[in-house]
Short mmCIF file of C-alpha atoms in Angstrom, two decimals:
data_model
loop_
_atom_site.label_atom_id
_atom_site.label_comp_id
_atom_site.label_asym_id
_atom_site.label_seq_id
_atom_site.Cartn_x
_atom_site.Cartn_y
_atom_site.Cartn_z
CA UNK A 1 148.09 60.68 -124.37
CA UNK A 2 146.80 57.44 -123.40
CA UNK A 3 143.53 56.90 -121.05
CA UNK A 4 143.44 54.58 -118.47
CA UNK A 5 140.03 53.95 -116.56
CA UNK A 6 139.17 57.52 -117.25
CA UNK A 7 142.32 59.19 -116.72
CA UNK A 8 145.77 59.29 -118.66
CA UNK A 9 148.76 57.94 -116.95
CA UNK A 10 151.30 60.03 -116.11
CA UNK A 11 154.95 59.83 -115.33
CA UNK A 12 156.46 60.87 -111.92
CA UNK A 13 156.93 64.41 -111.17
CA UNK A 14 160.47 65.13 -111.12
CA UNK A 15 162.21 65.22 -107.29
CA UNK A 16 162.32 68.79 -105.71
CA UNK A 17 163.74 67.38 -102.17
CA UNK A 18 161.66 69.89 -100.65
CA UNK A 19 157.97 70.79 -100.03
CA UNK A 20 156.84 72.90 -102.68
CA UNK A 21 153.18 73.80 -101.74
CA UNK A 22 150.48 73.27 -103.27
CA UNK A 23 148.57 73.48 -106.80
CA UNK A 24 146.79 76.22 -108.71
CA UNK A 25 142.68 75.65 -109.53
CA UNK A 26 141.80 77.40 -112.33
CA UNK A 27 137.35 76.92 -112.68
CA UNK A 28 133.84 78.76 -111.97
CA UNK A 29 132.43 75.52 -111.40
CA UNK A 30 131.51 75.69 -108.00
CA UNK A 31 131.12 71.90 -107.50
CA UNK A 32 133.86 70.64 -109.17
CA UNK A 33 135.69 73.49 -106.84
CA UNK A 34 134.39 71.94 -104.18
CA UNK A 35 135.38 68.53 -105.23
CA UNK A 36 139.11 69.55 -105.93
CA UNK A 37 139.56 71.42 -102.59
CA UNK A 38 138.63 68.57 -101.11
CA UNK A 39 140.73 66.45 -102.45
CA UNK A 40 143.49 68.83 -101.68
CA UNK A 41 142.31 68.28 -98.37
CA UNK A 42 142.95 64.83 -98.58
CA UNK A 43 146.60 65.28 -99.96
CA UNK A 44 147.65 67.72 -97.36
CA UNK A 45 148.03 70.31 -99.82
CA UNK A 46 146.41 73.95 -99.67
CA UNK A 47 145.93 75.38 -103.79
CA UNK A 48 145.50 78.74 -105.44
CA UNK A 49 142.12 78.80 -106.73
CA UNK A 50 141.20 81.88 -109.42
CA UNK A 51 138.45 81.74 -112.04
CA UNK A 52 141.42 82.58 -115.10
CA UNK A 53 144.48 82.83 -115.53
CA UNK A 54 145.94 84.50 -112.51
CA UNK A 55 146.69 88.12 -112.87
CA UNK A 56 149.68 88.38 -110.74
CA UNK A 57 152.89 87.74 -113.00
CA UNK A 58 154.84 84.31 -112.64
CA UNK A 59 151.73 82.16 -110.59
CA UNK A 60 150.53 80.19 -113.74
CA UNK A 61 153.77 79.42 -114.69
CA UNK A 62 155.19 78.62 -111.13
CA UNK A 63 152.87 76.29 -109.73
CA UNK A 64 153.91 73.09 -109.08
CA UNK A 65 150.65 71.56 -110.43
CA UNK A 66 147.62 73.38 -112.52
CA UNK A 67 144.39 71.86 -112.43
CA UNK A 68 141.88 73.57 -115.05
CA UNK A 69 138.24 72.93 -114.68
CA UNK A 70 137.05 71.92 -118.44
CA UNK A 71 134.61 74.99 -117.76
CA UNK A 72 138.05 77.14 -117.51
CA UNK A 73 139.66 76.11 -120.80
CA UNK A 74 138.39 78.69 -122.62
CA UNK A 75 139.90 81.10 -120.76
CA UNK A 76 143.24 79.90 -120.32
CA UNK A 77 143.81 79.23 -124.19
CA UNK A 78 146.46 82.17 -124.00
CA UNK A 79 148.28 81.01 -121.22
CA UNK A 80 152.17 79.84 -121.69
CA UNK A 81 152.94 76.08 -122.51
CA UNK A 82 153.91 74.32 -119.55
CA UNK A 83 154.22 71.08 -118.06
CA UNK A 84 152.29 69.99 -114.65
CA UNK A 85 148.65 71.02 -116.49
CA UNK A 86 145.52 68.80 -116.06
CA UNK A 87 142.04 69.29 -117.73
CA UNK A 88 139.74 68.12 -114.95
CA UNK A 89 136.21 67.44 -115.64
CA UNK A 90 133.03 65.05 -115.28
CA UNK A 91 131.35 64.31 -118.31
CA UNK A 92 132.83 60.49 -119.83
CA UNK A 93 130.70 60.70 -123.01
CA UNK A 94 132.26 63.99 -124.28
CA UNK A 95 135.13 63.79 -126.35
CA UNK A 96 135.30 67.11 -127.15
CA UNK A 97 137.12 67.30 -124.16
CA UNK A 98 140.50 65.75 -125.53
CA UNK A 99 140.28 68.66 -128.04
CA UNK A 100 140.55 71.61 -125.06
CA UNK A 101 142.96 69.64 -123.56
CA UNK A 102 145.43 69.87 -126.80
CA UNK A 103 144.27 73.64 -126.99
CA UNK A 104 145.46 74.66 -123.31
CA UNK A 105 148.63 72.21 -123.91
CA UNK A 106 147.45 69.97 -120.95
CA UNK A 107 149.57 67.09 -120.27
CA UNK A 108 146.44 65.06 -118.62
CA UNK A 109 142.82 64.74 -118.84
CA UNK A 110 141.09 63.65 -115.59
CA UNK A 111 137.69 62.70 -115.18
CA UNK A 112 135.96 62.73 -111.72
CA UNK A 113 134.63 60.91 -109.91
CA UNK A 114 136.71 57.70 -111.31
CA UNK A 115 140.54 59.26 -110.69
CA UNK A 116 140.25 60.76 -107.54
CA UNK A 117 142.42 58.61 -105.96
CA UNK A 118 144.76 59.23 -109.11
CA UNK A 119 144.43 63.35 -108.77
CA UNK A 120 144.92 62.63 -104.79
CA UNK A 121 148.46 60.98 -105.28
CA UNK A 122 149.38 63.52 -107.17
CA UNK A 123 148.36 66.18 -105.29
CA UNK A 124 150.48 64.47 -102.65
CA UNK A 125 153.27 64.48 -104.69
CA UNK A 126 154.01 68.03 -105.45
CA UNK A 127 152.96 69.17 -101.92
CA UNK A 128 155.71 66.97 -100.53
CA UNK A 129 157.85 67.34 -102.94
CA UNK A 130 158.64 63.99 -104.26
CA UNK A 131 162.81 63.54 -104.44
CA UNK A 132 165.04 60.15 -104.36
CA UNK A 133 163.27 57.96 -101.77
CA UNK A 134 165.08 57.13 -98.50
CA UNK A 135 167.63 54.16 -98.51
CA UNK A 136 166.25 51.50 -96.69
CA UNK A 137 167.84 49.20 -94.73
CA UNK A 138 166.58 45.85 -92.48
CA UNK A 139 168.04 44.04 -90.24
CA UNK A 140 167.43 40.76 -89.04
CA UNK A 141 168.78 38.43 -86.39
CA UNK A 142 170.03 34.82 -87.56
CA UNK A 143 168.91 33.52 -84.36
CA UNK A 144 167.64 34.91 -81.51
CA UNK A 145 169.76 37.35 -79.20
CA UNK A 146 172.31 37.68 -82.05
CA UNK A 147 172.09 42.04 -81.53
CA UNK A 148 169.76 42.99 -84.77
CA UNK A 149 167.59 45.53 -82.67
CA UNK A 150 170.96 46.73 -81.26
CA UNK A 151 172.35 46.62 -84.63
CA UNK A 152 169.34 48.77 -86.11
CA UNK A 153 169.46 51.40 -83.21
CA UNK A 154 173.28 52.16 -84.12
CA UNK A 155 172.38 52.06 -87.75
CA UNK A 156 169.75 55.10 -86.99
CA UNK A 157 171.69 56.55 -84.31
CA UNK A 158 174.71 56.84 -86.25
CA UNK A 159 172.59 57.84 -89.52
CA UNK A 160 171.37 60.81 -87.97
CA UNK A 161 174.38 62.26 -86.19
CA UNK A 162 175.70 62.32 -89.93
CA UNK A 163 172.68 64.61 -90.68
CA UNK A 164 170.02 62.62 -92.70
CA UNK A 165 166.64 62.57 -91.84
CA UNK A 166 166.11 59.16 -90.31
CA UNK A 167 162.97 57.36 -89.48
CA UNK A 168 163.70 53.82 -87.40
CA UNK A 169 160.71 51.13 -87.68
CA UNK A 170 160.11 48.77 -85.32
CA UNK A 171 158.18 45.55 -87.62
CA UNK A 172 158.98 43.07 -84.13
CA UNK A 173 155.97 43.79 -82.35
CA UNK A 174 157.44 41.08 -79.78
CA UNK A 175 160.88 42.67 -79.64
CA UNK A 176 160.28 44.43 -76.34
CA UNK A 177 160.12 48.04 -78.07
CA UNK A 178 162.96 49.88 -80.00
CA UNK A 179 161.97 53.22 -77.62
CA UNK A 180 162.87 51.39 -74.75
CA UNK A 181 166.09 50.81 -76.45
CA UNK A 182 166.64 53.95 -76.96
CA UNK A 183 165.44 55.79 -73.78
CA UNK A 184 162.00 56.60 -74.98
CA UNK A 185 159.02 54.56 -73.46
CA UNK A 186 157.84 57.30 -72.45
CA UNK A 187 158.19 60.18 -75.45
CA UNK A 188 155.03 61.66 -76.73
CA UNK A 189 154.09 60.60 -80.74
CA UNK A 190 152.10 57.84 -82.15
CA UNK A 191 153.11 53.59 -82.30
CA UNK A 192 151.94 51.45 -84.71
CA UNK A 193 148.53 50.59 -82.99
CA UNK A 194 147.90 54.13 -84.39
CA UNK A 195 148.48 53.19 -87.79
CA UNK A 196 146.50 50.07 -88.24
CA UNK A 197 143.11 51.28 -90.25
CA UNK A 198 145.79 53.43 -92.72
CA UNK A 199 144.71 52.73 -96.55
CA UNK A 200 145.76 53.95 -99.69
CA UNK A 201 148.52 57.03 -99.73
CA UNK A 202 149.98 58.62 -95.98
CA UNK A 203 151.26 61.52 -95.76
CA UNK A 204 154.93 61.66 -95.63
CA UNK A 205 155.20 64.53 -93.80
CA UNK A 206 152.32 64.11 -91.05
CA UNK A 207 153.99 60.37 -90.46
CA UNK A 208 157.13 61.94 -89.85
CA UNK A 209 155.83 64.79 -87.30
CA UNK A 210 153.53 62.28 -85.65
CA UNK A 211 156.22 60.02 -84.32
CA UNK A 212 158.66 60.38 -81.01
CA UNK A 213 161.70 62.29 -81.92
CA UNK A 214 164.71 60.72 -80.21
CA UNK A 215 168.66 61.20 -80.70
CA UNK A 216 167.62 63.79 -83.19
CA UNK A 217 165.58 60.60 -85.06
CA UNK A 218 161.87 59.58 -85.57
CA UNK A 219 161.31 56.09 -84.17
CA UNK A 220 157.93 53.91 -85.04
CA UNK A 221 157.40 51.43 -82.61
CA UNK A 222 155.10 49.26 -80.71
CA UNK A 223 152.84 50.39 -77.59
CA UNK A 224 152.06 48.41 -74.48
CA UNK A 225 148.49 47.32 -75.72
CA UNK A 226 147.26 43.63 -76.53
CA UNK A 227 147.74 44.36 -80.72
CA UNK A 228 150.90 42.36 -82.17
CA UNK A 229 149.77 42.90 -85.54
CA UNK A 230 148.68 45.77 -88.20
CA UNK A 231 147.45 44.24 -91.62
CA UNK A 232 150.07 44.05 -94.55
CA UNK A 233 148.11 46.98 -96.35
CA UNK A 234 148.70 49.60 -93.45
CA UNK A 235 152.13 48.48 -93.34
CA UNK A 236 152.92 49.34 -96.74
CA UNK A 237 150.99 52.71 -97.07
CA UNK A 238 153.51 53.82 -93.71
CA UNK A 239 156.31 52.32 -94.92
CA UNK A 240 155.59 53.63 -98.16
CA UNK A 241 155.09 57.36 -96.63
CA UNK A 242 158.60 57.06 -94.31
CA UNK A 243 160.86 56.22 -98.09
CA UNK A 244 159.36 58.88 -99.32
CA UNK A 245 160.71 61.74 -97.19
CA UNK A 246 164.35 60.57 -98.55
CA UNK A 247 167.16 60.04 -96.08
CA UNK A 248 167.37 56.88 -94.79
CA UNK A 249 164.83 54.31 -93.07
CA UNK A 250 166.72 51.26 -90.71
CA UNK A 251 163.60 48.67 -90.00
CA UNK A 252 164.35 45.99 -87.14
CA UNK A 253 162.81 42.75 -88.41
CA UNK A 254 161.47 39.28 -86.39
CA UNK A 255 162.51 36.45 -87.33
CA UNK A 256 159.29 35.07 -88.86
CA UNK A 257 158.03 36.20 -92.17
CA UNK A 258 154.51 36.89 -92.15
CA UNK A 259 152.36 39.31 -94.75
CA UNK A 260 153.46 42.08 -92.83
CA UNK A 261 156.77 41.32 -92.88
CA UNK A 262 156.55 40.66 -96.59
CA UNK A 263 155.68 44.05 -97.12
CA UNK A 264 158.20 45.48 -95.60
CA UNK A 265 161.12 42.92 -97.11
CA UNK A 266 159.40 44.18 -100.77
CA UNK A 267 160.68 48.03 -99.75
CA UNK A 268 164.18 46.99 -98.37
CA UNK A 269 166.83 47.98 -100.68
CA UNK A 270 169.75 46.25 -98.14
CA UNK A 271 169.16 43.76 -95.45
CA UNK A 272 171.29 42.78 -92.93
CA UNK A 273 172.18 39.43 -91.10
CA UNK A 274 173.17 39.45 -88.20
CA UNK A 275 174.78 36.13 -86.85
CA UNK A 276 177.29 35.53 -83.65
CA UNK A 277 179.68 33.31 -85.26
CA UNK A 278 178.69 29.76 -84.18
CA UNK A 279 177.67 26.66 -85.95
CA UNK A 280 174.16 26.17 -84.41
CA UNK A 281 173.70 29.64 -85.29
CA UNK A 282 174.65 29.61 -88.81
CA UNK A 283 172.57 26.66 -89.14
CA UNK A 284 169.43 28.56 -88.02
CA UNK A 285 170.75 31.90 -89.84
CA UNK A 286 170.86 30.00 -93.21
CA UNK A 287 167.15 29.27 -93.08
CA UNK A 288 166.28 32.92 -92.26
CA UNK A 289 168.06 33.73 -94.78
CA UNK A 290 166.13 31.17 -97.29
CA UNK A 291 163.24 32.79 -96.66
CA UNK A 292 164.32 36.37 -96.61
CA UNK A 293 165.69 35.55 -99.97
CA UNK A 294 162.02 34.72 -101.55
CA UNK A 295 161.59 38.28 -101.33
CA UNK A 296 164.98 40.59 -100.59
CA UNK A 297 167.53 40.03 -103.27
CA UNK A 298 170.31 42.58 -101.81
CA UNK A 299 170.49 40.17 -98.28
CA UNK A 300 174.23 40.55 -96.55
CA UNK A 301 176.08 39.41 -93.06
CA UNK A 302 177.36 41.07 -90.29
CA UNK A 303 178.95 38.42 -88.22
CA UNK A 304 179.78 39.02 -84.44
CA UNK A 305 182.46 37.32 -82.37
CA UNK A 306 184.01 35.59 -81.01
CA UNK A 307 185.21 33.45 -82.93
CA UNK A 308 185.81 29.59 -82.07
CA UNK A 309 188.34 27.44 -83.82
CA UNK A 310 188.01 27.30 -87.38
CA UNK A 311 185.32 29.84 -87.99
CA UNK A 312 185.68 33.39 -88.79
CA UNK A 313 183.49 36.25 -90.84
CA UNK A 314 184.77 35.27 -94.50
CA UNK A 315 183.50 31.91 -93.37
CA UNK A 316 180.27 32.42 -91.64
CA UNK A 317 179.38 34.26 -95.13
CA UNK A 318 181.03 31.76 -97.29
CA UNK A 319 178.76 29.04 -95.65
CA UNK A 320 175.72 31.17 -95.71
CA UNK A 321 176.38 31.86 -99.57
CA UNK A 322 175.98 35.90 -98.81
CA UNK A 323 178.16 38.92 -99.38
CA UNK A 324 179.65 40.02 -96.10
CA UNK A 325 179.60 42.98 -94.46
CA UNK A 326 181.68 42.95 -91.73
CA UNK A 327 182.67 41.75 -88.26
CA UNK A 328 179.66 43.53 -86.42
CA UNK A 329 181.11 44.87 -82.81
CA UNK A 330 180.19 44.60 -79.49
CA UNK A 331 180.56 47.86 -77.40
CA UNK A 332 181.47 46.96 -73.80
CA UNK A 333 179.12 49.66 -72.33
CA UNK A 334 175.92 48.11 -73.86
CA UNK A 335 176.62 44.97 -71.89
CA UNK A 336 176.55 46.68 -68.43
CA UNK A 337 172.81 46.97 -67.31
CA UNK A 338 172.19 51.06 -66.53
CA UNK A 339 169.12 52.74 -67.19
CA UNK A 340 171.37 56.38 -68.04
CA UNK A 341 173.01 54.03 -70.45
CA UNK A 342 173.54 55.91 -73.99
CA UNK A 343 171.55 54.06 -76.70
CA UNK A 344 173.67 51.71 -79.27
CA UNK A 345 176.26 53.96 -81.62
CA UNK A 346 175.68 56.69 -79.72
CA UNK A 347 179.74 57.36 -78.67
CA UNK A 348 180.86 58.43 -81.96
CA UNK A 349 184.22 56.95 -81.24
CA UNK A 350 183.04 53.92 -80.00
CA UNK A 351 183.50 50.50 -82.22
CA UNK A 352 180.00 50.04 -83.11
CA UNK A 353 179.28 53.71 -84.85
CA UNK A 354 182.55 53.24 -86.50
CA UNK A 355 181.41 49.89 -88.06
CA UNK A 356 177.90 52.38 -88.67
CA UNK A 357 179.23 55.04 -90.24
CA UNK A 358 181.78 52.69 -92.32
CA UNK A 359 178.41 50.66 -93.71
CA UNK A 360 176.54 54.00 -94.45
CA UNK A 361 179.31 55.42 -96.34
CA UNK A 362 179.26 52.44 -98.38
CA UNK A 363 175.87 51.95 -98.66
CA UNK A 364 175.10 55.69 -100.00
CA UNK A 365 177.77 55.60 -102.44
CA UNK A 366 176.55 51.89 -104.01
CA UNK A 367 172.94 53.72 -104.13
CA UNK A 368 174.15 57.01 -105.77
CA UNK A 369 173.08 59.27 -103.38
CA UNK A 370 176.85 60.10 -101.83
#
């Protein structure tokens, strides 16, 4: 065991894919009780508390998480071996404690109040159920009006009528709204205005019920208030929360790369380029993609038509120096202004959720998760 500020570091719990509730207390203490339940609080997470070893066969050894109070390790000396236990107590100075902890077979010793934020996390973890994150994808325009928000709604659409949970982030807060997009302006759920004082660990689970539910997806966008902005650390806690849930996450990026924006480039695993196939437009595409780069590694290019003289997708990507994807298409009907318009990808036979369901087949396979 090694201790870190108090604690001993710990290796992920392995993925469950599915919530699996949340962990057994084992102490008579009644303020370190106290203190744990409220830090289940804070993880979303509801425990089993008992002042032993619980009498009712199978609990002890099916909890996804045991946290014994170093009052309790007496009386859990007997118990069987198993992985997930923590010796939870208060006192730094006594090092008796590492000796109990070897004597109830506890993976981790925990000391309160310095690894709260330590016990909170992982808490979190096996009330979630922490599996393979979502594959994340952004998309990005090479100038504007080249179709990345259009792009990222088929992405999601198409995503979701395959059957993954899929979450669909608007990071433009100047894009003009990815609900709108879709038919939503008015749906009930939170935007990111909502979001802006989040710190530390969100829940993945109260992110994902929070949110507007459209085409049978969860869509974070932008209200119609005066913010533009939500500082880089909220960004990554929700961000952070959406991978978690697994499935897949499509985020529409601007075109400028600000701290926010960073974030959210440092959780991409794929990014998309999207650039109609012109020379002024490569020219401006090529330094988005320069500083996309500084950050992304795994950047690629859809190129859209048509196609002058001389220039086609193998060489829009050739001159940009980035794998390609493929020629991204246009579907007639989005062109046509109509407010009972179908959102982009939405015709499953239609050009555009072909390309979309062609990139996600890829995409999962190259990830491992096909």
């Amino acid at each position: 065991m090694e201790t870190v500020a108090g604690t001993v570091t710990h290796d992920p719990p392995p993925g469950a894919g599915g919530r699996q509730g949340g962990p057994l207390i084992v102490t008579e203490d009644t303020e370190l009780l106290d203190d744990l339940l409220r830090l289940c609080a804070a993880a979303g997470a509801t425990p089993e508390v008992h002042h032993g070893v619980p009498e009712r066969r199978g609990s002890w050894e099916a909890a996804p998480l045991v946290l014994v109070g170093d009052d309790a390790a007496r009386r859990v000396r007997g118990a069987v071996r198993r992985k997930g236990v923590v010796l939870v107590g208060r006192d730094q100075d006594d090092s008796g404690v590492w000796r109990r902890a070897v004597e109830i077979g506890a993976e981790h010793v925990l000391m309160l109040p310095d690894g709260e934020q330590w016990l909170v996390d992982r808490i979190a973890d096996v009330a979630e159920g922490v599996g393979r994150p979502a594959l994340t994808v952004g998309v990005i325009g090479g100038r504007g009006g080249a179709g990345a928000s259009t792009l990222a709604c088929a992405l999601a659409v198409t995503s979701a009528r395959e059957g993954l949970r899929t979450l669909l982030v608007d990071a433009d807060p100047l894009g003009g709204g990815l609900d709108v997009l879709l038919g939503g302006e008015t749906a009930q759920g939170l935007r990111w205005p909502a979001f802006a004082s989040s710190r530390g660990r969100v829940g993945g689970g109260a992110l994902e019920e929070s949110l507007p539910e459209l085409h049978s997806l969860r869509v974070l966008s932008w209200d119609r208030g005066d913010r533009i902005a939500v500082p880089p650390q909220a960004v990554r806690a929700v961000l952070a929360a959406a991978r978690r849930r697994g499935g897949t996450v499509v985020v529409d990026l601007p075109r400028r790369i600000d701290d926010g924006v960073a974030e959210v480039l440092a959780q991409l695993d794929v990014g998309v380029l999207v650039v109609p196939a012109e020379l002024r437009a490569v020219a401006a595409a090529g330094r988005v993609a320069s500083a996309v780069g500084m950050v992304l590694r795994d950047l690629r290019v859809g190129v859209r038509g048509p196609y002058p003289p001389g220039l086609d997708d193998r060489e829009v990507a050739r001159l940009l120096g980035l794998p390609l994807v493929g020629e991204v298409p246009v579907e007639p009907c989005l062109s046509r202004p109509d407010d009972d318009t179908a959102p982009p990808g939405a015709a499953p036979r239609g050009p555009l959720a072909r390309f979309c369901k062609e990139f996600w087949e890829r995409a999962l396979v190259e990830a491992g998760t096909a």
